[in-house]
Amino acid sequence: MFKITPSIGLVATGSIADARAQALRARSEAAEFRYQYGYEMPVESLAKRMANLSQLYTQRAYMRPLGVALTFCQVDVEDDDKGPKLFKCDPAGYYTGVKAVATGPKQQEATTYLEKKFKKTDHVKGDWKETVEFAIISLSSILGTDFRKNDIEIGVATAEGFRILSADEIDERLVSIAEQD
């Protein structure tokens, strides 16, 4: 999990070395955009740019395709279309905006679970704490395991920006979930 700009976060799944390289490139692209245009790069533009760069690696035999899927998140407060934004990019260069996303070995089960949960509404009701608890419960249900504070990483995108939760903040959410049961 990486903080790309003050308001954009990145979750990378796959090769750690490729993830770090992509995060560094995303930071560079966002900084260059801010320098050229004087405002922060919109998350959709960043996702599209990173997908285009990933696609370039599939065109030449001497370039190894990057083995990492990227998920960008931001809460947009300046556009006409305000609200949370989530974009998924795959190594082949395809990107799409989504309401909820899963990447990894149990991707299909997680996607099915999230589709059922978001069938009637397009968001989790409540503040970021309730959203984090929903995510932990969902992940725990899909993987069939209980988590400790050092087992998971959690990033939160709000109108104030993106931040990665500390182990103590994650533990607070886990305790809150345990108290609900």
mmCIF file with all atom_site columns, C-alpha atoms in Angstrom, residues 4 7 10 16 31 42 59 80 91 95 111 114 116 119 121-122 133 137 143 147 152-153 159 161 174 180:
data_model
loop_
_atom_site.group_PDB
_atom_site.id
_atom_site.type_symbol
_atom_site.label_atom_id
_atom_site.label_alt_id
_atom_site.label_comp_id
_atom_site.label_asym_id
_atom_site.label_entity_id
_atom_site.label_seq_id
_atom_site.pdbx_PDB_ins_code
_atom_site.Cartn_x
_atom_site.Cartn_y
_atom_site.Cartn_z
_atom_site.occupancy
_atom_site.B_iso_or_equiv
_atom_site.pdbx_formal_charge
_atom_site.auth_seq_id
_atom_site.auth_comp_id
_atom_site.auth_asym_id
_atom_site.auth_atom_id
_atom_site.pdbx_PDB_model_num
ATOM 1  C CA . ILE A 1 4   ? 0.968   8.573   -4.087  1.00 0.00 ? 4   ILE A CA 1
ATOM 2  C CA . SER A 1 7   ? -5.220  12.456  -1.559  1.00 0.00 ? 7   SER A CA 1
ATOM 3  C CA . LEU A 1 10  ? -2.440  2.882   -4.237  1.00 0.00 ? 10  LEU A CA 1
ATOM 4  C CA . ILE A 1 16  ? 6.741   -6.430  -4.587  1.00 0.00 ? 16  ILE A CA 1
ATOM 5  C CA . ALA A 1 31  ? 4.320   15.291  -9.425  1.00 0.00 ? 31  ALA A CA 1
ATOM 6  C CA . PRO A 1 42  ? -7.176  13.482  -10.894 1.00 0.00 ? 42  PRO A CA 1
ATOM 7  C CA . GLN A 1 59  ? 4.398   -4.503  -26.994 1.00 0.00 ? 59  GLN A CA 1
ATOM 8  C CA . ASP A 1 80  ? -18.539 18.093  -10.586 1.00 0.00 ? 80  ASP A CA 1
ATOM 9  C CA . PRO A 1 91  ? -0.686  -5.552  -16.080 1.00 0.00 ? 91  PRO A CA 1
ATOM 10 C CA . TYR A 1 95  ? -8.210  0.040   -16.409 1.00 0.00 ? 95  TYR A CA 1
ATOM 11 C CA . THR A 1 111 ? -16.291 -9.903  -6.177  1.00 0.00 ? 111 THR A CA 1
ATOM 12 C CA . LEU A 1 114 ? -19.254 -7.464  -2.747  1.00 0.00 ? 114 LEU A CA 1
ATOM 13 C CA . LYS A 1 116 ? -24.369 -9.071  -3.178  1.00 0.00 ? 116 LYS A CA 1
ATOM 14 C CA . LYS A 1 119 ? -26.854 -4.727  -4.827  1.00 0.00 ? 119 LYS A CA 1
ATOM 15 C CA . THR A 1 121 ? -26.832 0.563   -2.328  1.00 0.00 ? 121 THR A CA 1
ATOM 16 C CA . ASP A 1 122 ? -23.610 1.813   -3.862  1.00 0.00 ? 122 ASP A CA 1
ATOM 17 C CA . GLU A 1 133 ? -15.048 -2.618  9.770   1.00 0.00 ? 133 GLU A CA 1
ATOM 18 C CA . ILE A 1 137 ? -15.601 -8.451  8.078   1.00 0.00 ? 137 ILE A CA 1
ATOM 19 C CA . LEU A 1 143 ? -10.856 -15.976 3.523   1.00 0.00 ? 143 LEU A CA 1
ATOM 20 C CA . PHE A 1 147 ? -7.156  -11.235 11.696  1.00 0.00 ? 147 PHE A CA 1
ATOM 21 C CA . ILE A 1 152 ? -3.553  -6.658  7.369   1.00 0.00 ? 152 ILE A CA 1
ATOM 22 C CA . GLU A 1 153 ? -2.803  -3.217  5.978   1.00 0.00 ? 153 GLU A CA 1
ATOM 23 C CA . ALA A 1 159 ? -12.103 14.285  1.912   1.00 0.00 ? 159 ALA A CA 1
ATOM 24 C CA . GLY A 1 161 ? -6.784  12.919  2.073   1.00 0.00 ? 161 GLY A CA 1
ATOM 25 C CA . LEU A 1 174 ? -10.784 -5.324  15.300  1.00 0.00 ? 174 LEU A CA 1
ATOM 26 C CA . GLN A 1 180 ? -20.337 -6.370  17.990  1.00 0.00 ? 180 GLN A CA 1
#
